[in-house]
PDB file of N, CA and C in Angstrom:
ATOM      1  N   MET A 204      -4.940  67.296  89.377  1.00  0.00           N
ATOM      2  CA  MET A 204      -6.027  67.789  88.603  1.00  0.00           C
ATOM      3  C   MET A 204      -5.665  67.852  87.114  1.00  0.00           C
ATOM      4  N   PHE A 205      -4.441  68.332  86.861  1.00  0.00           N
ATOM      5  CA  PHE A 205      -3.969  68.412  85.479  1.00  0.00           C
ATOM      6  C   PHE A 205      -3.922  67.031  84.835  1.00  0.00           C
ATOM      7  N   PHE A 206      -3.555  66.057  85.625  1.00  0.00           N
ATOM      8  CA  PHE A 206      -3.470  64.677  85.136  1.00  0.00           C
ATOM      9  C   PHE A 206      -4.852  64.179  84.697  1.00  0.00           C
ATOM     10  N   LEU A 207      -5.905  64.478  85.443  1.00  0.00           N
ATOM     11  CA  LEU A 207      -7.257  64.048  85.105  1.00  0.00           C
ATOM     12  C   LEU A 207      -7.765  64.728  83.833  1.00  0.00           C
ATOM     13  N   LEU A 208      -7.449  65.991  83.639  1.00  0.00           N
ATOM     14  CA  LEU A 208      -7.858  66.695  82.424  1.00  0.00           C
ATOM     15  C   LEU A 208      -7.162  66.110  81.195  1.00  0.00           C
ATOM     16  N   GLU A 209      -5.886  65.818  81.344  1.00  0.00           N
ATOM     17  CA  GLU A 209      -5.122  65.225  80.239  1.00  0.00           C
ATOM     18  C   GLU A 209      -5.666  63.844  79.907  1.00  0.00           C
ATOM     19  N   LEU A 210      -6.013  63.068  80.920  1.00  0.00           N
ATOM     20  CA  LEU A 210      -6.576  61.732  80.716  1.00  0.00           C
ATOM     21  C   LEU A 210      -7.938  61.823  80.025  1.00  0.00           C
ATOM     22  N   GLN A 211      -8.762  62.795  80.400  1.00  0.00           N
ATOM     23  CA  GLN A 211     -10.057  62.977  79.755  1.00  0.00           C
ATOM     24  C   GLN A 211      -9.896  63.353  78.283  1.00  0.00           C
ATOM     25  N   ASN A 212      -8.944  64.188  77.969  1.00  0.00           N
ATOM     26  CA  ASN A 212      -8.702  64.570  76.568  1.00  0.00           C
ATOM     27  C   ASN A 212      -8.243  63.369  75.750  1.00  0.00           C
ATOM     28  N   LYS A 213      -7.375  62.546  76.321  1.00  0.00           N
ATOM     29  CA  LYS A 213      -6.902  61.351  75.604  1.00  0.00           C
ATOM     30  C   LYS A 213      -8.043  60.372  75.366  1.00  0.00           C
ATOM     31  N   ILE A 214      -8.890  60.206  76.377  1.00  0.00           N
ATOM     32  CA  ILE A 214     -10.030  59.292  76.237  1.00  0.00           C
ATOM     33  C   ILE A 214     -11.001  59.817  75.181  1.00  0.00           C
ATOM     34  N   LYS A 215     -11.269  61.108  75.171  1.00  0.00           N
ATOM     35  CA  LYS A 215     -12.172  61.690  74.179  1.00  0.00           C
ATOM     36  C   LYS A 215     -11.599  61.525  72.771  1.00  0.00           C
ATOM     37  N   SER A 216     -10.340  61.818  72.586  1.00  0.00           N
ATOM     38  CA  SER A 216      -9.744  61.714  71.256  1.00  0.00           C
ATOM     39  C   SER A 216      -9.635  60.261  70.811  1.00  0.00           C
ATOM     40  N   SER A 217      -9.294  59.376  71.729  1.00  0.00           N
ATOM     41  CA  SER A 217      -9.222  57.969  71.348  1.00  0.00           C
ATOM     42  C   SER A 217     -10.635  57.393  71.169  1.00  0.00           C
ATOM     43  N   GLY A 218     -11.618  57.893  71.897  1.00  0.00           N
ATOM     44  CA  GLY A 218     -13.006  57.449  71.728  1.00  0.00           C
ATOM     45  C   GLY A 218     -13.524  57.788  70.351  1.00  0.00           C
ATOM     46  N   ILE A 219     -13.188  58.984  69.891  1.00  0.00           N
ATOM     47  CA  ILE A 219     -13.583  59.378  68.533  1.00  0.00           C
ATOM     48  C   ILE A 219     -12.881  58.496  67.513  1.00  0.00           C
ATOM     49  N   LEU A 220     -11.618  58.196  67.742  1.00  0.00           N
ATOM     50  CA  LEU A 220     -10.864  57.329  66.841  1.00  0.00           C
ATOM     51  C   LEU A 220     -11.447  55.918  66.834  1.00  0.00           C
ATOM     52  N   ILE A 221     -11.771  55.399  68.011  1.00  0.00           N
ATOM     53  CA  ILE A 221     -12.373  54.065  68.100  1.00  0.00           C
ATOM     54  C   ILE A 221     -13.737  54.055  67.401  1.00  0.00           C
ATOM     55  N   PHE A 222     -14.550  55.077  67.634  1.00  0.00           N
ATOM     56  CA  PHE A 222     -15.865  55.165  66.985  1.00  0.00           C
ATOM     57  C   PHE A 222     -15.727  55.193  65.468  1.00  0.00           C
ATOM     58  N   CYS A 223     -14.798  55.993  64.970  1.00  0.00           N
ATOM     59  CA  CYS A 223     -14.591  56.075  63.509  1.00  0.00           C
ATOM     60  C   CYS A 223     -14.092  54.750  62.952  1.00  0.00           C
ATOM     61  N   THR A 224     -13.230  54.071  63.699  1.00  0.00           N
ATOM     62  CA  THR A 224     -12.718  52.768  63.254  1.00  0.00           C
ATOM     63  C   THR A 224     -13.844  51.738  63.201  1.00  0.00           C
ATOM     64  N   ILE A 225     -14.654  51.690  64.248  1.00  0.00           N
ATOM     65  CA  ILE A 225     -15.767  50.742  64.269  1.00  0.00           C
ATOM     66  C   ILE A 225     -16.772  51.055  63.158  1.00  0.00           C
ATOM     67  N   LEU A 226     -17.050  52.316  62.950  1.00  0.00           N
ATOM     68  CA  LEU A 226     -17.960  52.725  61.880  1.00  0.00           C
ATOM     69  C   LEU A 226     -17.406  52.331  60.507  1.00  0.00           C
ATOM     70  N   SER A 227     -16.112  52.512  60.318  1.00  0.00           N
ATOM     71  CA  SER A 227     -15.483  52.125  59.047  1.00  0.00           C
ATOM     72  C   SER A 227     -15.555  50.619  58.840  1.00  0.00           C
ATOM     73  N   ILE A 228     -15.276  49.862  59.889  1.00  0.00           N
ATOM     74  CA  ILE A 228     -15.350  48.393  59.785  1.00  0.00           C
ATOM     75  C   ILE A 228     -16.777  47.963  59.455  1.00  0.00           C
ATOM     76  N   TYR A 229     -17.751  48.600  60.071  1.00  0.00           N
ATOM     77  CA  TYR A 229     -19.156  48.286  59.809  1.00  0.00           C
ATOM     78  C   TYR A 229     -19.496  48.492  58.326  1.00  0.00           C
ATOM     79  N   PHE A 230     -19.134  49.645  57.778  1.00  0.00           N
ATOM     80  CA  PHE A 230     -19.447  49.931  56.377  1.00  0.00           C
ATOM     81  C   PHE A 230     -18.667  49.031  55.421  1.00  0.00           C
ATOM     82  N   ILE A 231     -17.438  48.727  55.737  1.00  0.00           N
ATOM     83  CA  ILE A 231     -16.648  47.833  54.877  1.00  0.00           C
ATOM     84  C   ILE A 231     -17.251  46.434  54.886  1.00  0.00           C
ATOM     85  N   PHE A 232     -17.617  45.943  56.068  1.00  0.00           N
ATOM     86  CA  PHE A 232     -18.213  44.608  56.174  1.00  0.00           C
ATOM     87  C   PHE A 232     -19.498  44.518  55.352  1.00  0.00           C
ATOM     88  N   HIS A 233     -20.380  45.484  55.522  1.00  0.00           N
ATOM     89  CA  HIS A 233     -21.643  45.447  54.780  1.00  0.00           C
ATOM     90  C   HIS A 233     -21.456  45.787  53.303  1.00  0.00           C
ATOM     91  N   GLY A 234     -20.405  46.499  52.966  1.00  0.00           N
ATOM     92  CA  GLY A 234     -20.113  46.762  51.566  1.00  0.00           C
ATOM     93  C   GLY A 234     -19.632  45.516  50.844  1.00  0.00           C
ATOM     94  N   ILE A 235     -19.050  44.582  51.580  1.00  0.00           N
ATOM     95  CA  ILE A 235     -18.559  43.346  50.969  1.00  0.00           C
ATOM     96  C   ILE A 235     -19.612  42.245  51.034  1.00  0.00           C
ATOM     97  N   SER A 236     -20.221  42.041  52.199  1.00  0.00           N
ATOM     98  CA  SER A 236     -21.102  40.883  52.346  1.00  0.00           C
ATOM     99  C   SER A 236     -22.555  41.235  52.626  1.00  0.00           C
ATOM    100  N   GLY A 237     -22.961  42.444  52.443  1.00  0.00           N
ATOM    101  CA  GLY A 237     -24.349  42.827  52.689  1.00  0.00           C
ATOM    102  C   GLY A 237     -25.268  42.435  51.546  1.00  0.00           C
ATOM    103  N   ASP A 238     -26.543  42.822  51.668  1.00  0.00           N
ATOM    104  CA  ASP A 238     -27.532  42.505  50.640  1.00  0.00           C
ATOM    105  C   ASP A 238     -27.204  43.159  49.294  1.00  0.00           C
ATOM    106  N   ARG A 239     -26.539  44.276  49.333  1.00  0.00           N
ATOM    107  CA  ARG A 239     -26.140  44.967  48.103  1.00  0.00           C
ATOM    108  C   ARG A 239     -24.628  45.081  48.008  1.00  0.00           C
ATOM    109  N   GLY A 240     -23.949  44.114  48.598  1.00  0.00           N
ATOM    110  CA  GLY A 240     -22.504  44.151  48.655  1.00  0.00           C
ATOM    111  C   GLY A 240     -21.837  43.515  47.450  1.00  0.00           C
ATOM    112  N   LEU A 241     -20.531  43.427  47.533  1.00  0.00           N
ATOM    113  CA  LEU A 241     -19.708  42.913  46.439  1.00  0.00           C
ATOM    114  C   LEU A 241     -19.976  41.432  46.186  1.00  0.00           C
ATOM    115  N   LEU A 242     -20.063  40.626  47.228  1.00  0.00           N
ATOM    116  CA  LEU A 242     -20.302  39.192  47.047  1.00  0.00           C
ATOM    117  C   LEU A 242     -21.670  38.934  46.421  1.00  0.00           C
ATOM    118  N   LYS A 243     -22.667  39.681  46.823  1.00  0.00           N
ATOM    119  CA  LYS A 243     -23.999  39.532  46.240  1.00  0.00           C
ATOM    120  C   LYS A 243     -24.000  39.934  44.769  1.00  0.00           C
ATOM    121  N   MET A 244     -23.237  40.952  44.426  1.00  0.00           N
ATOM    122  CA  MET A 244     -23.143  41.387  43.036  1.00  0.00           C
ATOM    123  C   MET A 244     -22.509  40.290  42.182  1.00  0.00           C
ATOM    124  N   LEU A 245     -21.455  39.662  42.683  1.00  0.00           N
ATOM    125  CA  LEU A 245     -20.810  38.586  41.933  1.00  0.00           C
ATOM    126  C   LEU A 245     -21.747  37.391  41.774  1.00  0.00           C
ATOM    127  N   TYR A 246     -22.500  37.075  42.826  1.00  0.00           N
ATOM    128  CA  TYR A 246     -23.465  35.978  42.761  1.00  0.00           C
ATOM    129  C   TYR A 246     -24.544  36.275  41.716  1.00  0.00           C
ATOM    130  N   LEU A 247     -25.050  37.488  41.718  1.00  0.00           N
ATOM    131  CA  LEU A 247     -26.102  37.841  40.762  1.00  0.00           C
ATOM    132  C   LEU A 247     -25.588  37.864  39.329  1.00  0.00           C
ATOM    133  N   LYS A 248     -24.335  38.271  39.141  1.00  0.00           N
ATOM    134  CA  LYS A 248     -23.758  38.230  37.786  1.00  0.00           C
ATOM    135  C   LYS A 248     -23.669  36.796  37.289  1.00  0.00           C
ATOM    136  N   ALA A 249     -23.294  35.861  38.172  1.00  0.00           N
ATOM    137  CA  ALA A 249     -23.233  34.450  37.785  1.00  0.00           C
ATOM    138  C   ALA A 249     -24.631  33.932  37.444  1.00  0.00           C
ATOM    139  N   GLU A 250     -25.631  34.322  38.217  1.00  0.00           N
ATOM    140  CA  GLU A 250     -27.008  33.915  37.939  1.00  0.00           C
ATOM    141  C   GLU A 250     -27.490  34.477  36.603  1.00  0.00           C
ATOM    142  N   ILE A 251     -27.129  35.701  36.303  1.00  0.00           N
ATOM    143  CA  ILE A 251     -27.510  36.315  35.029  1.00  0.00           C
ATOM    144  C   ILE A 251     -26.868  35.568  33.865  1.00  0.00           C
ATOM    145  N   THR A 252     -25.619  35.187  34.025  1.00  0.00           N
ATOM    146  CA  THR A 252     -24.925  34.445  32.976  1.00  0.00           C
ATOM    147  C   THR A 252     -25.611  33.108  32.718  1.00  0.00           C
ATOM    148  N   LYS A 253     -25.984  32.391  33.797  1.00  0.00           N
ATOM    149  CA  LYS A 253     -26.696  31.121  33.636  1.00  0.00           C
ATOM    150  C   LYS A 253     -28.036  31.338  32.949  1.00  0.00           C
ATOM    151  N   ALA A 254     -28.759  32.360  33.347  1.00  0.00           N
ATOM    152  CA  ALA A 254     -30.068  32.633  32.756  1.00  0.00           C
ATOM    153  C   ALA A 254     -29.949  32.996  31.272  1.00  0.00           C
ATOM    154  N   GLU A 255     -28.902  33.724  30.921  1.00  0.00           N
ATOM    155  CA  GLU A 255     -28.694  34.069  29.509  1.00  0.00           C
ATOM    156  C   GLU A 255     -28.394  32.825  28.681  1.00  0.00           C
ATOM    157  N   LYS A 256     -27.630  31.878  29.246  1.00  0.00           N
ATOM    158  CA  LYS A 256     -27.349  30.625  28.523  1.00  0.00           C
ATOM    159  C   LYS A 256     -28.632  29.829  28.314  1.00  0.00           C
ATOM    160  N   ILE A 257     -29.460  29.761  29.344  1.00  0.00           N
ATOM    161  CA  ILE A 257     -30.734  29.044  29.220  1.00  0.00           C
ATOM    162  C   ILE A 257     -31.626  29.731  28.195  1.00  0.00           C
ATOM    163  N   ALA A 258     -31.669  31.055  28.228  1.00  0.00           N
ATOM    164  CA  ALA A 258     -32.481  31.800  27.255  1.00  0.00           C
ATOM    165  C   ALA A 258     -31.984  31.557  25.835  1.00  0.00           C
ATOM    166  N   GLU A 259     -30.685  31.455  25.663  1.00  0.00           N
ATOM    167  CA  GLU A 259     -30.129  31.202  24.324  1.00  0.00           C
ATOM    168  C   GLU A 259     -30.523  29.816  23.825  1.00  0.00           C
ATOM    169  N   THR A 260     -30.490  28.806  24.711  1.00  0.00           N
ATOM    170  CA  THR A 260     -30.899  27.462  24.278  1.00  0.00           C
ATOM    171  C   THR A 260     -32.380  27.444  23.909  1.00  0.00           C
ATOM    172  N   TYR A 261     -33.213  28.141  24.686  1.00  0.00           N
ATOM    173  CA  TYR A 261     -34.631  28.211  24.338  1.00  0.00           C
ATOM    174  C   TYR A 261     -34.848  28.972  23.036  1.00  0.00           C
ATOM    175  N   HIS A 262     -34.041  29.981  22.799  1.00  0.00           N
ATOM    176  CA  HIS A 262     -34.152  30.732  21.550  1.00  0.00           C
ATOM    177  C   HIS A 262     -33.807  29.833  20.359  1.00  0.00           C
ATOM    178  N   GLN A 263     -32.738  29.043  20.492  1.00  0.00           N
ATOM    179  CA  GLN A 263     -32.365  28.130  19.409  1.00  0.00           C
ATOM    180  C   GLN A 263     -33.450  27.081  19.181  1.00  0.00           C
ATOM    181  N   GLU A 264     -34.020  26.574  20.267  1.00  0.00           N
ATOM    182  CA  GLU A 264     -35.091  25.585  20.143  1.00  0.00           C
ATOM    183  C   GLU A 264     -36.311  26.204  19.450  1.00  0.00           C
ATOM    184  N   ARG A 265     -36.599  27.437  19.785  1.00  0.00           N
ATOM    185  CA  ARG A 265     -37.731  28.126  19.160  1.00  0.00           C
ATOM    186  C   ARG A 265     -37.497  28.296  17.660  1.00  0.00           C
ATOM    187  N   ILE A 266     -36.263  28.662  17.291  1.00  0.00           N
ATOM    188  CA  ILE A 266     -35.943  28.821  15.869  1.00  0.00           C
ATOM    189  C   ILE A 266     -36.133  27.502  15.129  1.00  0.00           C
ATOM    190  N   GLN A 267     -35.681  26.394  15.734  1.00  0.00           N
ATOM    191  CA  GLN A 267     -35.845  25.091  15.093  1.00  0.00           C
ATOM    192  C   GLN A 267     -37.321  24.723  14.939  1.00  0.00           C
ATOM    193  N   LEU A 268     -38.117  24.995  15.972  1.00  0.00           N
ATOM    194  CA  LEU A 268     -39.549  24.700  15.880  1.00  0.00           C
ATOM    195  C   LEU A 268     -40.235  25.583  14.847  1.00  0.00           C
ATOM    196  N   GLU A 269     -39.821  26.829  14.742  1.00  0.00           N
ATOM    197  CA  GLU A 269     -40.400  27.715  13.727  1.00  0.00           C
ATOM    198  C   GLU A 269     -40.071  27.218  12.326  1.00  0.00           C
ATOM    199  N   GLU A 270     -38.864  26.678  12.149  1.00  0.00           N
ATOM    200  CA  GLU A 270     -38.508  26.133  10.839  1.00  0.00           C
ATOM    201  C   GLU A 270     -39.351  24.916  10.507  1.00  0.00           C
ATOM    202  N   LYS A 271     -39.614  24.063  11.512  1.00  0.00           N
ATOM    203  CA  LYS A 271     -40.461  22.898  11.267  1.00  0.00           C
ATOM    204  C   LYS A 271     -41.885  23.328  10.914  1.00  0.00           C
ATOM    205  N   VAL A 272     -42.406  24.318  11.622  1.00  0.00           N
ATOM    206  CA  VAL A 272     -43.748  24.807  11.336  1.00  0.00           C
ATOM    207  C   VAL A 272     -43.798  25.424   9.939  1.00  0.00           C
ATOM    208  N   LYS A 273     -42.734  26.107   9.577  1.00  0.00           N
ATOM    209  CA  LYS A 273     -42.667  26.717   8.248  1.00  0.00           C
ATOM    210  C   LYS A 273     -42.713  25.649   7.158  1.00  0.00           C
ATOM    211  N   LEU A 274     -42.074  24.496   7.422  1.00  0.00           N
ATOM    212  CA  LEU A 274     -42.102  23.414   6.440  1.00  0.00           C
ATOM    213  C   LEU A 274     -43.491  22.769   6.346  1.00  0.00           C
ATOM    214  N   LEU A 275     -44.295  22.890   7.391  1.00  0.00           N
ATOM    215  CA  LEU A 275     -45.638  22.327   7.359  1.00  0.00           C
ATOM    216  C   LEU A 275     -46.691  23.308   6.857  1.00  0.00           C
ATOM    217  N   SER A 276     -46.304  24.515   6.533  1.00  0.00           N
ATOM    218  CA  SER A 276     -47.278  25.491   6.050  1.00  0.00           C
ATOM    219  C   SER A 276     -47.748  25.137   4.642  1.00  0.00           C
ATOM    220  N   ALA A 277     -48.860  25.690   4.258  1.00  0.00           N
ATOM    221  CA  ALA A 277     -49.472  25.339   2.965  1.00  0.00           C
ATOM    222  C   ALA A 277     -48.628  25.805   1.783  1.00  0.00           C
ATOM    223  N   SER A 278     -47.898  26.898   1.924  1.00  0.00           N
ATOM    224  CA  SER A 278     -47.122  27.418   0.792  1.00  0.00           C
ATOM    225  C   SER A 278     -45.898  26.560   0.480  1.00  0.00           C
ATOM    226  N   SER A 279     -45.302  25.956   1.486  1.00  0.00           N
ATOM    227  CA  SER A 279     -44.122  25.110   1.243  1.00  0.00           C
ATOM    228  C   SER A 279     -44.271  23.825   2.044  1.00  0.00           C
ATOM    229  N   LEU A 280     -45.122  22.933   1.593  1.00  0.00           N
ATOM    230  CA  LEU A 280     -45.407  21.701   2.313  1.00  0.00           C
ATOM    231  C   LEU A 280     -44.347  20.655   1.994  1.00  0.00           C
ATOM    232  N   ASP A 281     -43.678  20.185   3.009  1.00  0.00           N
ATOM    233  CA  ASP A 281     -42.686  19.116   2.867  1.00  0.00           C
ATOM    234  C   ASP A 281     -43.400  17.799   3.145  1.00  0.00           C
ATOM    235  N   LEU A 282     -43.574  16.989   2.118  1.00  0.00           N
ATOM    236  CA  LEU A 282     -44.360  15.767   2.251  1.00  0.00           C
ATOM    237  C   LEU A 282     -43.692  14.752   3.172  1.00  0.00           C
ATOM    238  N   ASP A 283     -42.377  14.707   3.186  1.00  0.00           N
ATOM    239  CA  ASP A 283     -41.682  13.775   4.079  1.00  0.00           C
ATOM    240  C   ASP A 283     -41.916  14.137   5.549  1.00  0.00           C
ATOM    241  N   LEU A 284     -41.845  15.415   5.849  1.00  0.00           N
ATOM    242  CA  LEU A 284     -42.087  15.852   7.225  1.00  0.00           C
ATOM    243  C   LEU A 284     -43.547  15.617   7.614  1.00  0.00           C
ATOM    244  N   LEU A 285     -44.462  15.844   6.692  1.00  0.00           N
ATOM    245  CA  LEU A 285     -45.873  15.601   6.956  1.00  0.00           C
ATOM    246  C   LEU A 285     -46.122  14.120   7.204  1.00  0.00           C
ATOM    247  N   ASP A 286     -45.505  13.264   6.407  1.00  0.00           N
ATOM    248  CA  ASP A 286     -45.637  11.818   6.583  1.00  0.00           C
ATOM    249  C   ASP A 286     -45.060  11.382   7.930  1.00  0.00           C
ATOM    250  N   GLU A 287     -43.917  11.918   8.282  1.00  0.00           N
ATOM    251  CA  GLU A 287     -43.277  11.575   9.558  1.00  0.00           C
ATOM    252  C   GLU A 287     -44.164  11.971  10.735  1.00  0.00           C
ATOM    253  N   ARG A 288     -44.699  13.185  10.712  1.00  0.00           N
ATOM    254  CA  ARG A 288     -45.549  13.654  11.802  1.00  0.00           C
ATOM    255  C   ARG A 288     -46.842  12.831  11.889  1.00  0.00           C
ATOM    256  N   ALA A 289     -47.417  12.477  10.732  1.00  0.00           N
ATOM    257  CA  ALA A 289     -48.644  11.684  10.726  1.00  0.00           C
ATOM    258  C   ALA A 289     -48.391  10.304  11.320  1.00  0.00           C
ATOM    259  N   ARG A 290     -47.269   9.706  11.013  1.00  0.00           N
ATOM    260  CA  ARG A 290     -46.939   8.382  11.549  1.00  0.00           C
ATOM    261  C   ARG A 290     -46.741   8.452  13.072  1.00  0.00           C
ATOM    262  N   ILE A 291     -46.089   9.511  13.539  1.00  0.00           N
ATOM    263  CA  ILE A 291     -45.851   9.643  14.979  1.00  0.00           C
ATOM    264  C   ILE A 291     -47.161   9.890  15.720  1.00  0.00           C
ATOM    265  N   VAL A 292     -47.980  10.787  15.200  1.00  0.00           N
ATOM    266  CA  VAL A 292     -49.215  11.148  15.886  1.00  0.00           C
ATOM    267  C   VAL A 292     -50.225  10.002  15.832  1.00  0.00           C
ATOM    268  N   LEU A 293     -50.387   9.376  14.666  1.00  0.00           N
ATOM    269  CA  LEU A 293     -51.386   8.314  14.518  1.00  0.00           C
ATOM    270  C   LEU A 293     -50.874   6.951  14.949  1.00  0.00           C
ATOM    271  N   ASN A 294     -49.576   6.819  15.118  1.00  0.00           N
ATOM    272  CA  ASN A 294     -48.950   5.565  15.526  1.00  0.00           C
ATOM    273  C   ASN A 294     -49.297   4.442  14.550  1.00  0.00           C
ATOM    274  N   MET A 295     -49.110   4.739  13.262  1.00  0.00           N
ATOM    275  CA  MET A 295     -49.453   3.773  12.221  1.00  0.00           C
ATOM    276  C   MET A 295     -48.285   3.645  11.237  1.00  0.00           C
ATOM    277  N   VAL A 296     -48.274   2.501  10.528  1.00  0.00           N
ATOM    278  CA  VAL A 296     -47.281   2.259   9.480  1.00  0.00           C
ATOM    279  C   VAL A 296     -48.000   1.664   8.275  1.00  0.00           C
ATOM    280  N   ASP A 297     -47.312   1.627   7.149  1.00  0.00           N
ATOM    281  CA  ASP A 297     -47.884   1.001   5.957  1.00  0.00           C
ATOM    282  C   ASP A 297     -47.858  -0.518   6.108  1.00  0.00           C
ATOM    283  N   LYS A 298     -48.576  -1.201   5.228  1.00  0.00           N
ATOM    284  CA  LYS A 298     -48.662  -2.661   5.296  1.00  0.00           C
ATOM    285  C   LYS A 298     -47.327  -3.330   4.990  1.00  0.00           C
ATOM    286  N   ASP A 299     -46.519  -2.718   4.144  1.00  0.00           N
ATOM    287  CA  ASP A 299     -45.256  -3.341   3.744  1.00  0.00           C
ATOM    288  C   ASP A 299     -44.066  -2.886   4.587  1.00  0.00           C
ATOM    289  N   GLU A 300     -44.295  -2.247   5.702  1.00  0.00           N
ATOM    290  CA  GLU A 300     -43.208  -1.750   6.557  1.00  0.00           C
ATOM    291  C   GLU A 300     -43.132  -2.564   7.841  1.00  0.00           C
ATOM    292  N   PHE A 301     -41.917  -2.636   8.379  1.00  0.00           N
ATOM    293  CA  PHE A 301     -41.686  -3.313   9.647  1.00  0.00           C
ATOM    294  C   PHE A 301     -41.263  -2.282  10.686  1.00  0.00           C
ATOM    295  N   VAL A 302     -41.659  -2.507  11.932  1.00  0.00           N
ATOM    296  CA  VAL A 302     -41.302  -1.616  13.028  1.00  0.00           C
ATOM    297  C   VAL A 302     -40.365  -2.362  13.968  1.00  0.00           C
ATOM    298  N   ILE A 303     -39.223  -1.793  14.225  1.00  0.00           N
ATOM    299  CA  ILE A 303     -38.262  -2.362  15.175  1.00  0.00           C
ATOM    300  C   ILE A 303     -38.254  -1.462  16.391  1.00  0.00           C
ATOM    301  N   LEU A 304     -38.662  -1.987  17.523  1.00  0.00           N
ATOM    302  CA  LEU A 304     -38.713  -1.236  18.752  1.00  0.00           C
ATOM    303  C   LEU A 304     -37.365  -1.278  19.452  1.00  0.00           C
ATOM    304  N   ASP A 305     -36.904  -0.155  19.905  1.00  0.00           N
ATOM    305  CA  ASP A 305     -35.614  -0.041  20.589  1.00  0.00           C
ATOM    306  C   ASP A 305     -35.882   0.122  22.082  1.00  0.00           C
ATOM    307  N   SER A 306     -35.356  -0.778  22.880  1.00  0.00           N
ATOM    308  CA  SER A 306     -35.611  -0.713  24.327  1.00  0.00           C
ATOM    309  C   SER A 306     -34.850   0.436  24.979  1.00  0.00           C
ATOM    310  N   ASP A 307     -33.773   0.915  24.377  1.00  0.00           N
ATOM    311  CA  ASP A 307     -32.999   2.038  24.934  1.00  0.00           C
ATOM    312  C   ASP A 307     -33.750   3.357  24.769  1.00  0.00           C
ATOM    313  N   GLU A 308     -34.699   3.399  23.892  1.00  0.00           N
ATOM    314  CA  GLU A 308     -35.429   4.637  23.611  1.00  0.00           C
ATOM    315  C   GLU A 308     -36.288   5.059  24.800  1.00  0.00           C
ATOM    316  N   ASP A 309     -36.721   4.103  25.626  1.00  0.00           N
ATOM    317  CA  ASP A 309     -37.579   4.397  26.776  1.00  0.00           C
ATOM    318  C   ASP A 309     -36.809   5.120  27.872  1.00  0.00           C
ATOM    319  N   LYS A 310     -35.527   4.954  27.945  1.00  0.00           N
ATOM    320  CA  LYS A 310     -34.720   5.536  29.017  1.00  0.00           C
ATOM    321  C   LYS A 310     -34.491   6.959  28.831  1.00  0.00           C
TER     322      LYS A 310
END
């Protein structure tokens, strides 16, 4: 009888230990690879870095376009830029000019 009581106590204490171990493994696993885990955090940081680089390139492009628009404004009209834009939009040249078409430009 004493042997059975001792065996029950060992099983209960080891059962609690096994339960705590399994619970710890569960939380560690989901803490590393879960939806809000460490790996997901690293992935999202990489995505944020890529998005910031793209945003910076768009910001630089916007600044360049704003400078071009500023040159076309009435207060500071750049005649060369106006002539260039008119030629591109109207697809025209002067009578004394020649046009050389570049086949690499289409690619």
